[in-house]
Amino acid sequence: MTRTGTLILNVAARLLLPLQLLFSLFLLLRGHDEPGGGFIAGLVAAAAFTLYLFAHGRRAMSEMLKVSPRDLVGMGLLFGVLSTLPAWWNGEPFFTAQWWTIPVIDFKASTPLIFDIGVYLVVVGSVLMAITALVKTDQHDDES
Amino acid sequence: MQLALLSGFVVAGFAPLLHRWFGARTPLVMALLPAFLAAWLMGLWPNVTSGETLLLEWAWVPGLDITLTFLIDGLSWLFAMLITVIGALVLIYSGEYLRGHRDLPSFLVVITAFMMSMLGLVLADNLVTLFVFWELTSLTSYLLIGFNHTDPDSRKAALQGLFVTAGGGLALMAGLVMLAMAGDSWSLYELVQRGEVLRDHALYTPMLICLLIGAFTKSAQFPFHFWLPNAMAAPTPVSAYLHSATMVKAGIYLLARLHPALGGTDGWVITLSLVGALTMVTGAFLAIHHTSIKKLLAYSTVMALGTLTMLLGVGTQKALIAFVAFLVGHSFYKGALFMVAGILDHETGTKDVTAMGGLRQVMPLTAVVAGLAALSLAGLPPLLGFVGKELMLAAVLEAVDWRPLLLALALVAAILTLAAAAIVALRPFFGRRQETPSTPHEPPRAMLAGPAVLAVLSLLFGLMPGLLDSLASVTVAGIALEGGEGGAAEVHLALWHGFNLPLLLTFVSLLLGLLVYRHWDTLRTWLARLDPLMKRGPEAGYDALMAGMVAFAYWQTRMLQNGYIRNYLVMTLLVLVGLVGHALFFRHAPEFDLVLSVYLHEAIVVGLMVAGGVSACVMRSRLAAVAAVGVMGFSIALTFVLFSAPDLAITQLLVETLTVILLVLVLFRLPHFATLSTPGERLRDLVVASLTGGLITLLMLSVLAGERLPRISDYMIANSQPLGHGHNIVNVILVDFRALDTLGEVFVLALAAIGVYAMMRFHASSQWTQPSPRKNDDD
């Protein structure tokens, strides 16, 4: 399944990956006001890595990703749970959204954003986990 | 303060790291946490003994009326103190007992988490919070009992404990919900002031039954007592902690807490008195049946728990004073004795008391500690156990219902307990020196510290029971029935009450108990004849139930989950049609007006969708079918665009793309369509599909036609910017308004991914080989 070969796909995947990742970050960060958000951004990033996987194979994609998709899922869940905690610090109910403005760049940071990043990571991790699991089994079949 | 408690869970998580820093001293460092909490509680002593009720309020999930409020009065202070003090001692002890054990860090994690759960349980004011901590103690105790996880017996005992207590937990949850409904509050503090309302409520009986099942399973009352002795498979520090002051006392705590709200009725008095008395005798009787020192102590714990339940059942002021004194006394001596049992096991290499003897010469200090604690267990002066037992006998002498029966049972239990105490204290230390698997000598100081402190406390409070007066007064006032006789009376505990009937009874039980001890060996062979009968006890019922459940699960799995995904789909859709259809047609008659004003481009999109659907059904190649389904999906995305829902459209597009990729990946692994469905199956599928489609269409039309319910989207639209600081309503709903739902969904997604991963791995490792259509040149 993980077939390398066509030159156009190889080059396109290499060039498109950073663009797609940038786009996914863009979607993630603007999601609160414009169409976008963690889920969609996660799907875009997952699609980007999937394209890369088809062009260059599983091993190359794992090297590009650096972390295992399983760890991404775990980190995402952790972010999701962590975002519920700052409200406690202010004595407000569990999960109340907290907003802070970072002065110099005038960026509005918030617990919903942390939560959205968690969603993003879980989506990327889950999709890639399923796809690499399928691809891996293929490879195993070939060896056996 | 809630944060301090929760920080305990964090500290628990850091135990492995601490272990890296402090090595074998980690338990000592960790013991600082309960010691600190005990000191903090000690600081509250003046408030508590002046009868004040402290409410530390903290909203947790206000929308659901769930708070993390702590309620500190005499009762919860007493329990919290026992938990922290004995917890600190047990931690110190376990450092020596498990010295160099491979799993010491994970043991520390779990026992600290358990300690915190237990504290949360006794301090919680909110019923939901109480239940959460209650279940946490069940879970953590499961891990503790099964600590020797390579031993199948240990695993079995842990699972048994979990099933019994978590099963009871389900009943408890039902009971708590009914309690909250009847009392119209989730706060224990408020509920105990509404006893009148609760006792007259129609739900009183079912509520009482559910709550009692919960408490009885946790506190090992007959017929659920069997899990506790089996839990002795745990390492001794766990037994010393769980079965002296904590886990098994949770049920007792709940009963005491609810006594003012629910107690005093015939149902309460009779059930608790009789179940308690029966448990008391069963425990005492089974205790002398065993030669393993830990089992013996475990059954005597069952006896003590029965006594406490019985006293709550009797419920007079005297009985409640006896309850407090007995509770404290039992926690001290039982903790000490379990730790002594651990020392004996550790030093001699055996748990069998008949294999030990004459250890007094090699371990004199241990012998003294064991002797003191056993005197307290036996209920002899001048120890706290004596004060408790005298009061217990006095309370039983004044019981209103069933007095002769209760008295007879209490006397039998006292005799047998005395014999058990003699077995524990005399048998290993006196008599002829016996060879044991390893050569015993005095244990390290850290190991002796715990039992020594507890034994000395037993003696101290026995000589000066007046120290407990003020605490006992407020505790009794807190758990007495409102309006009951003398709720706020001053309590005076004393060692010496003069020559009276309880003292005579103690004397009788001393004589008879020593007689039983003298003839213990003959008695045991005689009792061995009862073994076949014992095998038919409640535990056999548990085993049969578990076997039955497994058989049922096997049967229903084969019936319902036969591995054909089409059957699952048909089943799911039919259930959907049934439920939604029922609601739609019988509860809200569907009404709609069909207005057909369609633009051309909309008709084209719908046509594409239909064409995709139909071709997916008739295609003979899998790849083509997937493509057809893809066409349908993309058309749906197009619909979202037409009706200006960009978020949905993007999501749909991406999901569709990835689904096609996943499907193609799967399809390559499957053979060609070997058999197509028979005409009969196709007809069935057609019927189910049409039903589902038709119903959903009807549902949509009727939703659009009449606005029966207020639209929730109006609120979201109005508040998205002011409350959520975002213009994209979809996103604000996902990550702010409905973030808890999203969190749940994200967890489901992660679980699904793990499921796929595990399933594929399973297939990869099994002998499931399929010729792959392409060569893999990945490597």
PDB file of C-alpha atoms in Angstrom, chain B residues 91-251:
ATOM      1  CA  LEU B  91       3.378   4.156  55.522  1.00  0.00           C
ATOM      2  CA  ILE B  92       6.350   4.055  57.872  1.00  0.00           C
ATOM      3  CA  TYR B  93       5.726   0.376  58.506  1.00  0.00           C
ATOM      4  CA  SER B  94       5.371  -0.492  54.827  1.00  0.00           C
ATOM      5  CA  GLY B  95       8.760   1.055  54.072  1.00  0.00           C
ATOM      6  CA  GLU B  96      10.332  -1.681  56.143  1.00  0.00           C
ATOM      7  CA  TYR B  97       7.908  -4.448  55.247  1.00  0.00           C
ATOM      8  CA  LEU B  98       8.347  -3.935  51.519  1.00  0.00           C
ATOM      9  CA  ARG B  99      11.995  -2.862  51.687  1.00  0.00           C
ATOM     10  CA  GLY B 100      13.612  -3.418  48.335  1.00  0.00           C
ATOM     11  CA  HIS B 101      10.396  -4.675  46.779  1.00  0.00           C
ATOM     12  CA  ARG B 102      10.294  -4.091  43.043  1.00  0.00           C
ATOM     13  CA  ASP B 103       6.826  -2.562  43.159  1.00  0.00           C
ATOM     14  CA  LEU B 104       7.310  -0.311  46.186  1.00  0.00           C
ATOM     15  CA  PRO B 105       6.831   2.920  44.176  1.00  0.00           C
ATOM     16  CA  SER B 106       3.559   1.759  42.677  1.00  0.00           C
ATOM     17  CA  PHE B 107       2.453   0.567  46.107  1.00  0.00           C
ATOM     18  CA  LEU B 108       3.068   4.060  47.471  1.00  0.00           C
ATOM     19  CA  VAL B 109       1.125   5.607  44.606  1.00  0.00           C
ATOM     20  CA  VAL B 110      -1.899   3.453  45.229  1.00  0.00           C
ATOM     21  CA  ILE B 111      -1.937   3.550  49.001  1.00  0.00           C
ATOM     22  CA  THR B 112      -1.613   7.334  49.045  1.00  0.00           C
ATOM     23  CA  ALA B 113      -4.392   7.656  46.496  1.00  0.00           C
ATOM     24  CA  PHE B 114      -6.459   5.305  48.624  1.00  0.00           C
ATOM     25  CA  MET B 115      -5.790   7.387  51.707  1.00  0.00           C
ATOM     26  CA  MET B 116      -6.925  10.533  49.939  1.00  0.00           C
ATOM     27  CA  SER B 117     -10.059   8.852  48.580  1.00  0.00           C
ATOM     28  CA  MET B 118     -10.918   7.665  52.054  1.00  0.00           C
ATOM     29  CA  LEU B 119     -10.404  11.148  53.475  1.00  0.00           C
ATOM     30  CA  GLY B 120     -12.566  12.601  50.733  1.00  0.00           C
ATOM     31  CA  LEU B 121     -15.251  10.052  51.535  1.00  0.00           C
ATOM     32  CA  VAL B 122     -15.513  10.900  55.202  1.00  0.00           C
ATOM     33  CA  LEU B 123     -15.237  14.653  54.656  1.00  0.00           C
ATOM     34  CA  ALA B 124     -17.568  15.004  51.672  1.00  0.00           C
ATOM     35  CA  ASP B 125     -20.781  16.878  52.222  1.00  0.00           C
ATOM     36  CA  ASN B 126     -22.213  16.337  48.761  1.00  0.00           C
ATOM     37  CA  LEU B 127     -23.754  12.960  47.970  1.00  0.00           C
ATOM     38  CA  VAL B 128     -22.228  12.806  44.491  1.00  0.00           C
ATOM     39  CA  THR B 129     -18.779  13.660  45.794  1.00  0.00           C
ATOM     40  CA  LEU B 130     -19.187  11.077  48.516  1.00  0.00           C
ATOM     41  CA  PHE B 131     -20.092   8.483  45.919  1.00  0.00           C
ATOM     42  CA  VAL B 132     -17.134   9.378  43.704  1.00  0.00           C
ATOM     43  CA  PHE B 133     -14.720   8.961  46.592  1.00  0.00           C
ATOM     44  CA  TRP B 134     -16.536   5.802  47.674  1.00  0.00           C
ATOM     45  CA  GLU B 135     -15.918   4.238  44.263  1.00  0.00           C
ATOM     46  CA  LEU B 136     -12.348   5.487  44.277  1.00  0.00           C
ATOM     47  CA  THR B 137     -11.723   3.570  47.480  1.00  0.00           C
ATOM     48  CA  SER B 138     -13.152   0.444  45.831  1.00  0.00           C
ATOM     49  CA  LEU B 139     -10.858   0.866  42.837  1.00  0.00           C
ATOM     50  CA  THR B 140      -7.698   1.666  44.771  1.00  0.00           C
ATOM     51  CA  SER B 141      -8.342  -1.122  47.258  1.00  0.00           C
ATOM     52  CA  TYR B 142      -8.671  -3.483  44.304  1.00  0.00           C
ATOM     53  CA  LEU B 143      -5.159  -2.530  43.257  1.00  0.00           C
ATOM     54  CA  LEU B 144      -3.910  -2.855  46.822  1.00  0.00           C
ATOM     55  CA  ILE B 145      -5.449  -6.263  47.493  1.00  0.00           C
ATOM     56  CA  GLY B 146      -4.112  -7.504  44.181  1.00  0.00           C
ATOM     57  CA  PHE B 147      -0.673  -6.079  44.865  1.00  0.00           C
ATOM     58  CA  ASN B 148       0.990  -9.481  44.410  1.00  0.00           C
ATOM     59  CA  HIS B 149      -0.382  -9.548  40.913  1.00  0.00           C
ATOM     60  CA  THR B 150       1.586 -12.585  39.825  1.00  0.00           C
ATOM     61  CA  ASP B 151      -0.345 -14.708  42.308  1.00  0.00           C
ATOM     62  CA  PRO B 152      -3.676 -15.918  40.849  1.00  0.00           C
ATOM     63  CA  ASP B 153      -5.268 -16.223  44.309  1.00  0.00           C
ATOM     64  CA  SER B 154      -4.394 -12.645  45.043  1.00  0.00           C
ATOM     65  CA  ARG B 155      -5.922 -11.498  41.772  1.00  0.00           C
ATOM     66  CA  LYS B 156      -9.042 -13.520  42.439  1.00  0.00           C
ATOM     67  CA  ALA B 157      -9.424 -12.039  45.926  1.00  0.00           C
ATOM     68  CA  ALA B 158      -8.930  -8.532  44.569  1.00  0.00           C
ATOM     69  CA  LEU B 159     -11.538  -9.068  41.903  1.00  0.00           C
ATOM     70  CA  GLN B 160     -13.936 -10.521  44.433  1.00  0.00           C
ATOM     71  CA  GLY B 161     -13.501  -7.509  46.696  1.00  0.00           C
ATOM     72  CA  LEU B 162     -14.057  -5.205  43.746  1.00  0.00           C
ATOM     73  CA  PHE B 163     -17.165  -6.998  42.501  1.00  0.00           C
ATOM     74  CA  VAL B 164     -18.781  -7.144  45.907  1.00  0.00           C
ATOM     75  CA  THR B 165     -18.030  -3.545  46.891  1.00  0.00           C
ATOM     76  CA  ALA B 166     -18.575  -2.015  43.460  1.00  0.00           C
ATOM     77  CA  GLY B 167     -21.765  -4.041  43.060  1.00  0.00           C
ATOM     78  CA  GLY B 168     -22.919  -2.653  46.369  1.00  0.00           C
ATOM     79  CA  GLY B 169     -21.775   0.743  45.102  1.00  0.00           C
ATOM     80  CA  LEU B 170     -24.398   0.558  42.360  1.00  0.00           C
ATOM     81  CA  ALA B 171     -27.098  -0.013  44.938  1.00  0.00           C
ATOM     82  CA  LEU B 172     -25.634   2.823  46.968  1.00  0.00           C
ATOM     83  CA  MET B 173     -25.843   5.167  43.996  1.00  0.00           C
ATOM     84  CA  ALA B 174     -29.530   4.361  43.538  1.00  0.00           C
ATOM     85  CA  GLY B 175     -30.043   4.875  47.256  1.00  0.00           C
ATOM     86  CA  LEU B 176     -28.256   8.220  47.257  1.00  0.00           C
ATOM     87  CA  VAL B 177     -30.284   9.467  44.306  1.00  0.00           C
ATOM     88  CA  MET B 178     -33.500   8.499  46.066  1.00  0.00           C
ATOM     89  CA  LEU B 179     -32.215  10.160  49.227  1.00  0.00           C
ATOM     90  CA  ALA B 180     -31.545  13.367  47.361  1.00  0.00           C
ATOM     91  CA  MET B 181     -34.940  13.235  45.682  1.00  0.00           C
ATOM     92  CA  ALA B 182     -36.787  12.600  48.910  1.00  0.00           C
ATOM     93  CA  GLY B 183     -34.861  15.189  50.886  1.00  0.00           C
ATOM     94  CA  ASP B 184     -34.652  17.674  48.014  1.00  0.00           C
ATOM     95  CA  SER B 185     -30.973  18.321  48.627  1.00  0.00           C
ATOM     96  CA  TRP B 186     -27.614  16.828  47.736  1.00  0.00           C
ATOM     97  CA  SER B 187     -25.979  18.070  50.909  1.00  0.00           C
ATOM     98  CA  LEU B 188     -25.576  15.672  53.818  1.00  0.00           C
ATOM     99  CA  TYR B 189     -25.597  18.589  56.214  1.00  0.00           C
ATOM    100  CA  GLU B 190     -29.041  19.614  55.064  1.00  0.00           C
ATOM    101  CA  LEU B 191     -30.347  16.080  54.680  1.00  0.00           C
ATOM    102  CA  VAL B 192     -29.655  15.041  58.255  1.00  0.00           C
ATOM    103  CA  GLN B 193     -31.839  17.930  59.397  1.00  0.00           C
ATOM    104  CA  ARG B 194     -34.774  16.632  57.371  1.00  0.00           C
ATOM    105  CA  GLY B 195     -35.186  13.290  59.091  1.00  0.00           C
ATOM    106  CA  GLU B 196     -38.926  13.747  59.568  1.00  0.00           C
ATOM    107  CA  VAL B 197     -39.530  14.298  55.877  1.00  0.00           C
ATOM    108  CA  LEU B 198     -37.269  11.438  54.846  1.00  0.00           C
ATOM    109  CA  ARG B 199     -38.755   8.885  57.196  1.00  0.00           C
ATOM    110  CA  ASP B 200     -42.309   9.631  56.061  1.00  0.00           C
ATOM    111  CA  HIS B 201     -41.441   9.690  52.389  1.00  0.00           C
ATOM    112  CA  ALA B 202     -42.889   7.062  50.079  1.00  0.00           C
ATOM    113  CA  LEU B 203     -39.365   6.209  48.893  1.00  0.00           C
ATOM    114  CA  TYR B 204     -38.120   5.484  52.403  1.00  0.00           C
ATOM    115  CA  THR B 205     -38.125   1.680  52.199  1.00  0.00           C
ATOM    116  CA  PRO B 206     -36.498   1.255  48.749  1.00  0.00           C
ATOM    117  CA  MET B 207     -34.015   3.987  49.645  1.00  0.00           C
ATOM    118  CA  LEU B 208     -33.106   2.280  52.910  1.00  0.00           C
ATOM    119  CA  ILE B 209     -32.670  -1.099  51.206  1.00  0.00           C
ATOM    120  CA  CYS B 210     -30.337   0.330  48.554  1.00  0.00           C
ATOM    121  CA  LEU B 211     -28.266   2.319  51.033  1.00  0.00           C
ATOM    122  CA  LEU B 212     -27.968  -0.655  53.361  1.00  0.00           C
ATOM    123  CA  ILE B 213     -26.804  -2.946  50.549  1.00  0.00           C
ATOM    124  CA  GLY B 214     -24.132  -0.393  49.727  1.00  0.00           C
ATOM    125  CA  ALA B 215     -22.991  -0.053  53.326  1.00  0.00           C
ATOM    126  CA  PHE B 216     -23.214  -3.769  54.103  1.00  0.00           C
ATOM    127  CA  THR B 217     -21.127  -4.835  51.115  1.00  0.00           C
ATOM    128  CA  LYS B 218     -18.454  -2.278  51.910  1.00  0.00           C
ATOM    129  CA  SER B 219     -18.369  -3.099  55.596  1.00  0.00           C
ATOM    130  CA  ALA B 220     -18.471  -6.867  55.034  1.00  0.00           C
ATOM    131  CA  GLN B 221     -21.747  -7.558  56.843  1.00  0.00           C
ATOM    132  CA  PHE B 222     -23.336 -10.987  56.616  1.00  0.00           C
ATOM    133  CA  PRO B 223     -23.937 -12.373  53.949  1.00  0.00           C
ATOM    134  CA  PHE B 224     -21.319 -10.261  52.143  1.00  0.00           C
ATOM    135  CA  HIS B 225     -18.624 -10.893  54.754  1.00  0.00           C
ATOM    136  CA  PHE B 226     -16.638 -13.406  52.697  1.00  0.00           C
ATOM    137  CA  TRP B 227     -14.646 -10.927  50.639  1.00  0.00           C
ATOM    138  CA  LEU B 228     -12.875  -9.443  53.638  1.00  0.00           C
ATOM    139  CA  PRO B 229     -10.934 -12.531  54.821  1.00  0.00           C
ATOM    140  CA  ASN B 230     -10.082 -13.351  51.200  1.00  0.00           C
ATOM    141  CA  ALA B 231      -8.652  -9.861  50.872  1.00  0.00           C
ATOM    142  CA  MET B 232      -5.949 -10.997  53.280  1.00  0.00           C
ATOM    143  CA  ALA B 233      -4.033 -11.983  50.158  1.00  0.00           C
ATOM    144  CA  ALA B 234      -2.883  -8.365  50.268  1.00  0.00           C
ATOM    145  CA  PRO B 235       0.460  -7.428  51.823  1.00  0.00           C
ATOM    146  CA  THR B 236       0.109  -6.860  55.564  1.00  0.00           C
ATOM    147  CA  PRO B 237       0.394  -3.029  55.593  1.00  0.00           C
ATOM    148  CA  VAL B 238      -2.634  -2.994  53.304  1.00  0.00           C
ATOM    149  CA  SER B 239      -4.593  -5.269  55.631  1.00  0.00           C
ATOM    150  CA  ALA B 240      -3.544  -3.199  58.616  1.00  0.00           C
ATOM    151  CA  TYR B 241      -4.820  -0.065  56.944  1.00  0.00           C
ATOM    152  CA  LEU B 242      -7.848  -1.187  54.966  1.00  0.00           C
ATOM    153  CA  HIS B 243      -9.255  -3.487  57.588  1.00  0.00           C
ATOM    154  CA  SER B 244      -8.612  -1.565  60.759  1.00  0.00           C
ATOM    155  CA  ALA B 245      -9.493   2.048  60.224  1.00  0.00           C
ATOM    156  CA  THR B 246     -10.484   2.702  56.647  1.00  0.00           C
ATOM    157  CA  MET B 247     -12.066   0.818  53.758  1.00  0.00           C
ATOM    158  CA  VAL B 248     -14.349  -1.459  55.745  1.00  0.00           C
ATOM    159  CA  LYS B 249     -15.301   1.375  58.072  1.00  0.00           C
ATOM    160  CA  ALA B 250     -16.627   3.403  55.172  1.00  0.00           C
ATOM    161  CA  GLY B 251     -19.961   1.601  55.321  1.00  0.00           C
TER     162      GLY B 251
END
